[in-house]
Amino acid sequence: ADEASPQAATATMANLTPAELSSAKNWCSDNLHELLGFADSALAGFLVDVASSKKKKKDGACGRNVQRVVQTLRDGGVTAEEGRLLNFARELCRRCGGGSGGS
């Protein structure tokens, strides 16, 4: 039971190595600080999870995840301008494997 940690489940779901997952969370936390004026590790982890979720392999999955990240921030009361939120969400999704289909 101890082996099934939330981090391991997230890393498996997102097909990220633990190092990639840690890097994505660190990037997210740093950039949340710039976007919101504060950083929260739980929020960063949640947004990484949203950005890396894969329901089905479809071409639009990354775009949907970008919109889900933006909507999650909006639902949480973030009032930053749309362009900043979209740039944040796109880069987060890219770091979470959203762009893994096109090399």
Backbone as XML, in Angstrom:
<?xml version="1.0"?>
<chain id="A" units="angstrom">
  <residue number="1" name="ALA">
    <atom name="N" x="0.835" y="-1.201" z="0.000"/>
    <atom name="CA" x="0.000" y="0.000" z="0.000"/>
    <atom name="C" x="0.868" y="1.248" z="0.000"/>
  </residue>
  <residue number="2" name="ASP">
    <atom name="N" x="2.023" y="1.193" z="0.647"/>
    <atom name="CA" x="2.909" y="2.354" z="0.701"/>
    <atom name="C" x="3.506" y="2.677" z="-0.661"/>
  </residue>
  <residue number="3" name="GLU">
    <atom name="N" x="3.603" y="1.673" z="-1.538"/>
    <atom name="CA" x="4.213" y="1.880" z="-2.850"/>
    <atom name="C" x="3.332" y="2.734" z="-3.761"/>
  </residue>
  <residue number="4" name="ALA">
    <atom name="N" x="2.044" y="2.747" z="-3.529"/>
    <atom name="CA" x="1.118" y="3.473" z="-4.399"/>
    <atom name="C" x="0.945" y="4.910" z="-3.895"/>
  </residue>
  <residue number="5" name="SER">
    <atom name="N" x="2.013" y="5.669" z="-3.930"/>
    <atom name="CA" x="1.957" y="7.068" z="-3.494"/>
    <atom name="C" x="1.283" y="7.908" z="-4.568"/>
  </residue>
  <residue number="6" name="PRO">
    <atom name="N" x="0.701" y="9.053" z="-4.178"/>
    <atom name="CA" x="0.093" y="9.933" z="-5.189"/>
    <atom name="C" x="1.096" y="10.379" z="-6.251"/>
  </residue>
  <residue number="7" name="GLN">
    <atom name="N" x="2.352" y="10.619" z="-5.845"/>
    <atom name="CA" x="3.359" y="11.032" z="-6.815"/>
    <atom name="C" x="3.595" y="9.930" z="-7.849"/>
  </residue>
  <residue number="8" name="ALA">
    <atom name="N" x="3.666" y="8.683" z="-7.403"/>
    <atom name="CA" x="3.891" y="7.581" z="-8.329"/>
    <atom name="C" x="2.715" y="7.439" z="-9.288"/>
  </residue>
  <residue number="9" name="ALA">
    <atom name="N" x="1.503" y="7.576" z="-8.775"/>
    <atom name="CA" x="0.319" y="7.472" z="-9.628"/>
    <atom name="C" x="0.306" y="8.591" z="-10.664"/>
  </residue>
  <residue number="10" name="THR">
    <atom name="N" x="0.619" y="9.798" z="-10.238"/>
    <atom name="CA" x="0.638" y="10.930" z="-11.159"/>
    <atom name="C" x="1.717" y="10.735" z="-12.215"/>
  </residue>
  <residue number="11" name="ALA">
    <atom name="N" x="2.908" y="10.294" z="-11.789"/>
    <atom name="CA" x="4.001" y="10.102" z="-12.729"/>
    <atom name="C" x="3.632" y="9.052" z="-13.765"/>
  </residue>
  <residue number="12" name="THR">
    <atom name="N" x="2.956" y="7.986" z="-13.342"/>
    <atom name="CA" x="2.548" y="6.940" z="-14.269"/>
    <atom name="C" x="1.487" y="7.470" z="-15.223"/>
  </residue>
  <residue number="13" name="MET">
    <atom name="N" x="0.501" y="8.178" z="-14.693"/>
    <atom name="CA" x="-0.579" y="8.679" z="-15.533"/>
    <atom name="C" x="-0.044" y="9.626" z="-16.598"/>
  </residue>
  <residue number="14" name="ALA">
    <atom name="N" x="0.913" y="10.448" z="-16.216"/>
    <atom name="CA" x="1.422" y="11.458" z="-17.133"/>
    <atom name="C" x="2.575" y="10.938" z="-17.981"/>
  </residue>
  <residue number="15" name="ASN">
    <atom name="N" x="3.025" y="9.721" z="-17.736"/>
    <atom name="CA" x="4.184" y="9.165" z="-18.420"/>
    <atom name="C" x="5.421" y="10.022" z="-18.196"/>
  </residue>
  <residue number="16" name="LEU">
    <atom name="N" x="5.534" y="10.620" z="-17.035"/>
    <atom name="CA" x="6.689" y="11.429" z="-16.677"/>
    <atom name="C" x="7.554" y="10.649" z="-15.707"/>
  </residue>
  <residue number="17" name="THR">
    <atom name="N" x="8.862" y="10.830" z="-15.840"/>
    <atom name="CA" x="9.755" y="10.264" z="-14.838"/>
    <atom name="C" x="9.621" y="11.089" z="-13.570"/>
  </residue>
  <residue number="18" name="PRO">
    <atom name="N" x="10.036" y="10.556" z="-12.428"/>
    <atom name="CA" x="9.989" y="11.368" z="-11.208"/>
    <atom name="C" x="10.756" y="12.678" z="-11.344"/>
  </residue>
  <residue number="19" name="ALA">
    <atom name="N" x="11.883" y="12.663" z="-12.061"/>
    <atom name="CA" x="12.653" y="13.894" z="-12.263"/>
    <atom name="C" x="11.873" y="14.896" z="-13.120"/>
  </residue>
  <residue number="20" name="GLU">
    <atom name="N" x="11.197" y="14.413" z="-14.170"/>
    <atom name="CA" x="10.390" y="15.295" z="-15.018"/>
    <atom name="C" x="9.206" y="15.862" z="-14.243"/>
  </residue>
  <residue number="21" name="LEU">
    <atom name="N" x="8.591" y="15.014" z="-13.428"/>
    <atom name="CA" x="7.471" y="15.458" z="-12.604"/>
    <atom name="C" x="7.923" y="16.536" z="-11.623"/>
  </residue>
  <residue number="22" name="SER">
    <atom name="N" x="9.051" y="16.316" z="-10.978"/>
    <atom name="CA" x="9.595" y="17.289" z="-10.038"/>
    <atom name="C" x="9.923" y="18.598" z="-10.749"/>
  </residue>
  <residue number="23" name="SER">
    <atom name="N" x="10.515" y="18.497" z="-11.927"/>
    <atom name="CA" x="10.860" y="19.679" z="-12.703"/>
    <atom name="C" x="9.601" y="20.465" z="-13.087"/>
  </residue>
  <residue number="24" name="ALA">
    <atom name="N" x="8.563" y="19.749" z="-13.529"/>
    <atom name="CA" x="7.308" y="20.413" z="-13.909"/>
    <atom name="C" x="6.680" y="21.108" z="-12.708"/>
  </residue>
  <residue number="25" name="LYS">
    <atom name="N" x="6.699" y="20.439" z="-11.550"/>
    <atom name="CA" x="6.127" y="21.049" z="-10.343"/>
    <atom name="C" x="6.929" y="22.273" z="-9.920"/>
  </residue>
  <residue number="26" name="ASN">
    <atom name="N" x="8.249" y="22.187" z="-10.001"/>
    <atom name="CA" x="9.082" y="23.335" z="-9.636"/>
    <atom name="C" x="8.829" y="24.509" z="-10.576"/>
  </residue>
  <residue number="27" name="TRP">
    <atom name="N" x="8.768" y="24.228" z="-11.889"/>
    <atom name="CA" x="8.493" y="25.285" z="-12.855"/>
    <atom name="C" x="7.130" y="25.913" z="-12.564"/>
  </residue>
  <residue number="28" name="CYS">
    <atom name="N" x="6.134" y="25.067" z="-12.332"/>
    <atom name="CA" x="4.781" y="25.539" z="-12.064"/>
    <atom name="C" x="4.766" y="26.422" z="-10.815"/>
  </residue>
  <residue number="29" name="SER">
    <atom name="N" x="5.412" y="25.972" z="-9.758"/>
    <atom name="CA" x="5.446" y="26.734" z="-8.515"/>
    <atom name="C" x="6.108" y="28.094" z="-8.712"/>
  </residue>
  <residue number="30" name="ASP">
    <atom name="N" x="7.261" y="28.102" z="-9.394"/>
    <atom name="CA" x="7.969" y="29.361" z="-9.651"/>
    <atom name="C" x="7.107" y="30.329" z="-10.461"/>
  </residue>
  <residue number="31" name="ASN">
    <atom name="N" x="6.442" y="29.806" z="-11.478"/>
    <atom name="CA" x="5.657" y="30.666" z="-12.354"/>
    <atom name="C" x="4.325" y="31.068" z="-11.740"/>
  </residue>
  <residue number="32" name="LEU">
    <atom name="N" x="3.787" y="30.227" z="-10.844"/>
    <atom name="CA" x="2.604" y="30.642" z="-10.088"/>
    <atom name="C" x="2.945" y="31.847" z="-9.229"/>
  </residue>
  <residue number="33" name="HIS">
    <atom name="N" x="4.145" y="31.843" z="-8.672"/>
    <atom name="CA" x="4.564" y="32.969" z="-7.846"/>
    <atom name="C" x="4.566" y="34.256" z="-8.670"/>
  </residue>
  <residue number="34" name="GLU">
    <atom name="N" x="5.066" y="34.183" z="-9.894"/>
    <atom name="CA" x="5.069" y="35.356" z="-10.777"/>
    <atom name="C" x="3.644" y="35.760" z="-11.176"/>
  </residue>
  <residue number="35" name="LEU">
    <atom name="N" x="2.789" y="34.765" z="-11.391"/>
    <atom name="CA" x="1.429" y="35.023" z="-11.862"/>
    <atom name="C" x="0.520" y="35.531" z="-10.743"/>
  </residue>
  <residue number="36" name="LEU">
    <atom name="N" x="0.648" y="34.935" z="-9.554"/>
    <atom name="CA" x="-0.278" y="35.211" z="-8.458"/>
    <atom name="C" x="0.308" y="36.036" z="-7.327"/>
  </residue>
  <residue number="37" name="GLY">
    <atom name="N" x="1.638" y="36.083" z="-7.262"/>
    <atom name="CA" x="2.273" y="36.753" z="-6.144"/>
    <atom name="C" x="2.572" y="35.827" z="-4.987"/>
  </residue>
  <residue number="38" name="PHE">
    <atom name="N" x="2.214" y="34.574" z="-5.132"/>
    <atom name="CA" x="2.527" y="33.562" z="-4.126"/>
    <atom name="C" x="2.580" y="32.206" z="-4.814"/>
  </residue>
  <residue number="39" name="ALA">
    <atom name="N" x="3.179" y="31.240" z="-4.147"/>
    <atom name="CA" x="3.246" y="29.884" z="-4.696"/>
    <atom name="C" x="2.713" y="28.916" z="-3.647"/>
  </residue>
  <residue number="40" name="ASP">
    <atom name="N" x="2.126" y="27.854" z="-4.097"/>
    <atom name="CA" x="1.571" y="26.841" z="-3.209"/>
    <atom name="C" x="1.883" y="25.485" z="-3.828"/>
  </residue>
  <residue number="41" name="SER">
    <atom name="N" x="2.597" y="24.645" z="-3.090"/>
    <atom name="CA" x="3.023" y="23.359" z="-3.660"/>
    <atom name="C" x="1.842" y="22.448" z="-3.976"/>
  </residue>
  <residue number="42" name="ALA">
    <atom name="N" x="0.787" y="22.505" z="-3.167"/>
    <atom name="CA" x="-0.386" y="21.674" z="-3.451"/>
    <atom name="C" x="-1.065" y="22.125" z="-4.738"/>
  </residue>
  <residue number="43" name="LEU">
    <atom name="N" x="-1.190" y="23.440" z="-4.927"/>
    <atom name="CA" x="-1.782" y="23.962" z="-6.158"/>
    <atom name="C" x="-0.918" y="23.614" z="-7.359"/>
  </residue>
  <residue number="44" name="ALA">
    <atom name="N" x="0.403" y="23.755" z="-7.219"/>
    <atom name="CA" x="1.309" y="23.412" z="-8.321"/>
    <atom name="C" x="1.141" y="21.940" z="-8.702"/>
  </residue>
  <residue number="45" name="GLY">
    <atom name="N" x="1.092" y="21.058" z="-7.712"/>
    <atom name="CA" x="0.909" y="19.628" z="-7.985"/>
    <atom name="C" x="-0.411" y="19.345" z="-8.668"/>
  </residue>
  <residue number="46" name="PHE">
    <atom name="N" x="-1.464" y="20.032" z="-8.222"/>
    <atom name="CA" x="-2.777" y="19.836" z="-8.824"/>
    <atom name="C" x="-2.792" y="20.297" z="-10.278"/>
  </residue>
  <residue number="47" name="LEU">
    <atom name="N" x="-2.201" y="21.467" z="-10.536"/>
    <atom name="CA" x="-2.166" y="21.975" z="-11.912"/>
    <atom name="C" x="-1.338" y="21.085" z="-12.826"/>
  </residue>
  <residue number="48" name="VAL">
    <atom name="N" x="-0.243" y="20.522" z="-12.313"/>
    <atom name="CA" x="0.550" y="19.566" z="-13.098"/>
    <atom name="C" x="-0.318" y="18.355" z="-13.437"/>
  </residue>
  <residue number="49" name="ASP">
    <atom name="N" x="-1.106" y="17.900" z="-12.477"/>
    <atom name="CA" x="-2.000" y="16.769" z="-12.708"/>
    <atom name="C" x="-3.032" y="17.100" z="-13.783"/>
  </residue>
  <residue number="50" name="VAL">
    <atom name="N" x="-3.623" y="18.288" z="-13.710"/>
    <atom name="CA" x="-4.601" y="18.724" z="-14.719"/>
    <atom name="C" x="-3.932" y="18.802" z="-16.096"/>
  </residue>
  <residue number="51" name="ALA">
    <atom name="N" x="-2.741" y="19.397" z="-16.134"/>
    <atom name="CA" x="-2.038" y="19.596" z="-17.406"/>
    <atom name="C" x="-1.602" y="18.291" z="-18.048"/>
  </residue>
  <residue number="52" name="SER">
    <atom name="N" x="-1.345" y="17.280" z="-17.228"/>
    <atom name="CA" x="-0.798" y="16.029" z="-17.764"/>
    <atom name="C" x="-1.842" y="14.943" z="-17.943"/>
  </residue>
  <residue number="53" name="SER">
    <atom name="N" x="-3.085" y="15.214" z="-17.580"/>
    <atom name="CA" x="-4.106" y="14.164" z="-17.670"/>
    <atom name="C" x="-4.363" y="13.789" z="-19.119"/>
  </residue>
  <residue number="54" name="LYS">
    <atom name="N" x="-4.530" y="12.494" z="-19.324"/>
    <atom name="CA" x="-4.783" y="11.968" z="-20.672"/>
    <atom name="C" x="-5.991" y="11.059" z="-20.604"/>
  </residue>
  <residue number="55" name="LYS">
    <atom name="N" x="-7.131" y="11.555" z="-21.065"/>
    <atom name="CA" x="-8.330" y="10.722" z="-21.070"/>
    <atom name="C" x="-8.318" y="9.797" z="-22.283"/>
  </residue>
  <residue number="56" name="LYS">
    <atom name="N" x="-8.020" y="10.374" z="-23.444"/>
    <atom name="CA" x="-7.926" y="9.600" z="-24.681"/>
    <atom name="C" x="-6.842" y="10.229" z="-25.525"/>
  </residue>
  <residue number="57" name="LYS">
    <atom name="N" x="-6.212" y="9.422" z="-26.358"/>
    <atom name="CA" x="-5.184" y="9.965" z="-27.251"/>
    <atom name="C" x="-5.867" y="10.588" z="-28.457"/>
  </residue>
  <residue number="58" name="LYS">
    <atom name="N" x="-5.985" y="11.895" z="-28.419"/>
    <atom name="CA" x="-6.566" y="12.650" z="-29.528"/>
    <atom name="C" x="-5.680" y="13.849" z="-29.782"/>
  </residue>
  <residue number="59" name="ASP">
    <atom name="N" x="-5.712" y="14.361" z="-30.988"/>
    <atom name="CA" x="-4.875" y="15.501" z="-31.348"/>
    <atom name="C" x="-5.155" y="16.727" z="-30.493"/>
  </residue>
  <residue number="60" name="GLY">
    <atom name="N" x="-6.405" y="16.909" z="-30.083"/>
    <atom name="CA" x="-6.763" y="18.103" z="-29.331"/>
    <atom name="C" x="-6.562" y="17.984" z="-27.826"/>
  </residue>
  <residue number="61" name="ALA">
    <atom name="N" x="-5.988" y="16.895" z="-27.352"/>
    <atom name="CA" x="-5.875" y="16.675" z="-25.906"/>
    <atom name="C" x="-5.068" y="17.763" z="-25.228"/>
  </residue>
  <residue number="62" name="CYS">
    <atom name="N" x="-3.965" y="18.191" z="-25.831"/>
    <atom name="CA" x="-3.148" y="19.236" z="-25.223"/>
    <atom name="C" x="-3.928" y="20.536" z="-25.148"/>
  </residue>
  <residue number="63" name="GLY">
    <atom name="N" x="-4.638" y="20.878" z="-26.199"/>
    <atom name="CA" x="-5.443" y="22.095" z="-26.199"/>
    <atom name="C" x="-6.518" y="22.064" z="-25.134"/>
  </residue>
  <residue number="64" name="ARG">
    <atom name="N" x="-7.148" y="20.903" z="-24.952"/>
    <atom name="CA" x="-8.157" y="20.764" z="-23.905"/>
    <atom name="C" x="-7.522" y="20.931" z="-22.534"/>
  </residue>
  <residue number="65" name="ASN">
    <atom name="N" x="-6.327" y="20.370" z="-22.344"/>
    <atom name="CA" x="-5.660" y="20.505" z="-21.054"/>
    <atom name="C" x="-5.278" y="21.955" z="-20.785"/>
  </residue>
  <residue number="66" name="VAL">
    <atom name="N" x="-4.854" y="22.677" z="-21.819"/>
    <atom name="CA" x="-4.549" y="24.105" z="-21.656"/>
    <atom name="C" x="-5.803" y="24.816" z="-21.155"/>
  </residue>
  <residue number="67" name="GLN">
    <atom name="N" x="-6.930" y="24.563" z="-21.796"/>
    <atom name="CA" x="-8.178" y="25.210" z="-21.388"/>
    <atom name="C" x="-8.584" y="24.777" z="-19.982"/>
  </residue>
  <residue number="68" name="ARG">
    <atom name="N" x="-8.342" y="23.517" z="-19.620"/>
    <atom name="CA" x="-8.671" y="23.044" z="-18.269"/>
    <atom name="C" x="-7.807" y="23.740" z="-17.225"/>
  </residue>
  <residue number="69" name="VAL">
    <atom name="N" x="-6.528" y="23.957" z="-17.529"/>
    <atom name="CA" x="-5.647" y="24.669" z="-16.590"/>
    <atom name="C" x="-6.144" y="26.106" z="-16.413"/>
  </residue>
  <residue number="70" name="VAL">
    <atom name="N" x="-6.436" y="26.788" z="-17.523"/>
    <atom name="CA" x="-6.926" y="28.167" z="-17.451"/>
    <atom name="C" x="-8.228" y="28.212" z="-16.653"/>
  </residue>
  <residue number="71" name="GLN">
    <atom name="N" x="-9.144" y="27.288" z="-16.945"/>
    <atom name="CA" x="-10.437" y="27.280" z="-16.247"/>
    <atom name="C" x="-10.259" y="26.994" z="-14.761"/>
  </residue>
  <residue number="72" name="THR">
    <atom name="N" x="-9.335" y="26.111" z="-14.416"/>
    <atom name="CA" x="-9.053" y="25.814" z="-13.011"/>
    <atom name="C" x="-8.572" y="27.065" z="-12.284"/>
  </residue>
  <residue number="73" name="LEU">
    <atom name="N" x="-7.681" y="27.819" z="-12.925"/>
    <atom name="CA" x="-7.189" y="29.060" z="-12.332"/>
    <atom name="C" x="-8.314" y="30.082" z="-12.205"/>
  </residue>
  <residue number="74" name="ARG">
    <atom name="N" x="-9.131" y="30.226" z="-13.252"/>
    <atom name="CA" x="-10.263" y="31.160" z="-13.214"/>
    <atom name="C" x="-11.240" y="30.773" z="-12.099"/>
  </residue>
  <residue number="75" name="ASP">
    <atom name="N" x="-11.538" y="29.472" z="-12.005"/>
    <atom name="CA" x="-12.455" y="28.992" z="-10.964"/>
    <atom name="C" x="-11.919" y="29.293" z="-9.575"/>
  </residue>
  <residue number="76" name="GLY">
    <atom name="N" x="-10.588" y="29.347" z="-9.464"/>
    <atom name="CA" x="-9.958" y="29.654" z="-8.186"/>
    <atom name="C" x="-9.845" y="31.144" z="-7.914"/>
  </residue>
  <residue number="77" name="GLY">
    <atom name="N" x="-10.368" y="31.967" z="-8.804"/>
    <atom name="CA" x="-10.388" y="33.401" z="-8.572"/>
    <atom name="C" x="-9.186" y="34.155" z="-9.108"/>
  </residue>
  <residue number="78" name="VAL">
    <atom name="N" x="-8.382" y="33.516" z="-9.954"/>
    <atom name="CA" x="-7.221" y="34.202" z="-10.529"/>
    <atom name="C" x="-7.713" y="35.230" z="-11.543"/>
  </residue>
  <residue number="79" name="THR">
    <atom name="N" x="-7.217" y="36.457" z="-11.408"/>
    <atom name="CA" x="-7.709" y="37.552" z="-12.250"/>
    <atom name="C" x="-6.653" y="38.064" z="-13.222"/>
  </residue>
  <residue number="80" name="ALA">
    <atom name="N" x="-5.573" y="37.329" z="-13.413"/>
    <atom name="CA" x="-4.536" y="37.741" z="-14.360"/>
    <atom name="C" x="-5.132" y="37.804" z="-15.762"/>
  </residue>
  <residue number="81" name="GLU">
    <atom name="N" x="-4.514" y="38.599" z="-16.629"/>
    <atom name="CA" x="-5.026" y="38.737" z="-17.994"/>
    <atom name="C" x="-4.938" y="37.403" z="-18.745"/>
  </residue>
  <residue number="82" name="GLU">
    <atom name="N" x="-5.850" y="37.247" z="-19.685"/>
    <atom name="CA" x="-6.008" y="35.978" z="-20.415"/>
    <atom name="C" x="-4.724" y="35.524" z="-21.101"/>
  </residue>
  <residue number="83" name="GLY">
    <atom name="N" x="-4.007" y="36.451" z="-21.735"/>
    <atom name="CA" x="-2.782" y="36.086" z="-22.443"/>
    <atom name="C" x="-1.741" y="35.474" z="-21.515"/>
  </residue>
  <residue number="84" name="ARG">
    <atom name="N" x="-1.596" y="36.030" z="-20.330"/>
    <atom name="CA" x="-0.633" y="35.490" z="-19.354"/>
    <atom name="C" x="-1.052" y="34.098" z="-18.905"/>
  </residue>
  <residue number="85" name="LEU">
    <atom name="N" x="-2.352" y="33.912" z="-18.664"/>
    <atom name="CA" x="-2.843" y="32.601" z="-18.243"/>
    <atom name="C" x="-2.637" y="31.560" z="-19.339"/>
  </residue>
  <residue number="86" name="LEU">
    <atom name="N" x="-2.926" y="31.941" z="-20.586"/>
    <atom name="CA" x="-2.751" y="31.005" z="-21.698"/>
    <atom name="C" x="-1.281" y="30.629" z="-21.878"/>
  </residue>
  <residue number="87" name="ASN">
    <atom name="N" x="-0.392" y="31.608" z="-21.795"/>
    <atom name="CA" x="1.038" y="31.308" z="-21.916"/>
    <atom name="C" x="1.495" y="30.364" z="-20.810"/>
  </residue>
  <residue number="88" name="PHE">
    <atom name="N" x="1.047" y="30.627" z="-19.579"/>
    <atom name="CA" x="1.376" y="29.766" z="-18.448"/>
    <atom name="C" x="0.863" y="28.350" z="-18.698"/>
  </residue>
  <residue number="89" name="ALA">
    <atom name="N" x="-0.409" y="28.240" z="-19.087"/>
    <atom name="CA" x="-1.035" y="26.929" z="-19.282"/>
    <atom name="C" x="-0.381" y="26.153" z="-20.428"/>
  </residue>
  <residue number="90" name="ARG">
    <atom name="N" x="-0.071" y="26.837" z="-21.526"/>
    <atom name="CA" x="0.573" y="26.164" z="-22.668"/>
    <atom name="C" x="1.938" y="25.609" z="-22.285"/>
  </residue>
  <residue number="91" name="GLU">
    <atom name="N" x="2.728" y="26.430" z="-21.601"/>
    <atom name="CA" x="4.058" y="25.975" z="-21.216"/>
    <atom name="C" x="3.976" y="24.850" z="-20.198"/>
  </residue>
  <residue number="92" name="LEU">
    <atom name="N" x="3.043" y="24.940" z="-19.265"/>
    <atom name="CA" x="2.877" y="23.865" z="-18.284"/>
    <atom name="C" x="2.500" y="22.562" z="-18.990"/>
  </residue>
  <residue number="93" name="CYS">
    <atom name="N" x="1.567" y="22.622" z="-19.909"/>
    <atom name="CA" x="1.151" y="21.410" z="-20.642"/>
    <atom name="C" x="2.320" y="20.846" z="-21.454"/>
  </residue>
  <residue number="94" name="ARG">
    <atom name="N" x="3.122" y="21.715" z="-22.055"/>
    <atom name="CA" x="4.278" y="21.250" z="-22.807"/>
    <atom name="C" x="5.258" y="20.514" z="-21.869"/>
  </residue>
  <residue number="95" name="ARG">
    <atom name="N" x="5.478" y="21.078" z="-20.689"/>
    <atom name="CA" x="6.397" y="20.455" z="-19.737"/>
    <atom name="C" x="5.843" y="19.159" z="-19.152"/>
  </residue>
  <residue number="96" name="CYS">
    <atom name="N" x="4.536" y="19.002" z="-19.225"/>
    <atom name="CA" x="3.895" y="17.801" z="-18.678"/>
    <atom name="C" x="3.632" y="16.748" z="-19.751"/>
  </residue>
  <residue number="97" name="GLY">
    <atom name="N" x="4.254" y="16.909" z="-20.916"/>
    <atom name="CA" x="4.139" y="15.889" z="-21.951"/>
    <atom name="C" x="3.027" y="16.127" z="-22.943"/>
  </residue>
  <residue number="98" name="GLY">
    <atom name="N" x="2.394" y="17.299" z="-22.901"/>
    <atom name="CA" x="1.334" y="17.593" z="-23.843"/>
    <atom name="C" x="1.810" y="17.655" z="-25.268"/>
  </residue>
  <residue number="99" name="GLY">
    <atom name="N" x="3.086" y="17.955" z="-25.469"/>
    <atom name="CA" x="3.635" y="18.040" z="-26.807"/>
    <atom name="C" x="4.437" y="16.820" z="-27.201"/>
  </residue>
  <residue number="100" name="SER">
    <atom name="N" x="4.247" y="15.708" z="-26.472"/>
    <atom name="CA" x="5.086" y="14.533" z="-26.677"/>
    <atom name="C" x="4.834" y="13.821" z="-27.990"/>
  </residue>
  <residue number="101" name="GLY">
    <atom name="N" x="3.760" y="14.182" z="-28.722"/>
    <atom name="CA" x="3.481" y="13.488" z="-29.972"/>
    <atom name="C" x="4.214" y="14.039" z="-31.172"/>
  </residue>
  <residue number="102" name="GLY">
    <atom name="N" x="4.743" y="15.257" z="-31.093"/>
    <atom name="CA" x="5.356" y="15.833" z="-32.278"/>
    <atom name="C" x="6.801" y="16.206" z="-32.054"/>
  </residue>
  <residue number="103" name="SER">
    <atom name="N" x="7.724" y="15.390" z="-32.592"/>
    <atom name="CA" x="9.140" y="15.711" z="-32.400"/>
    <atom name="C" x="9.778" y="16.133" z="-33.688"/>
  </residue>
</chain>
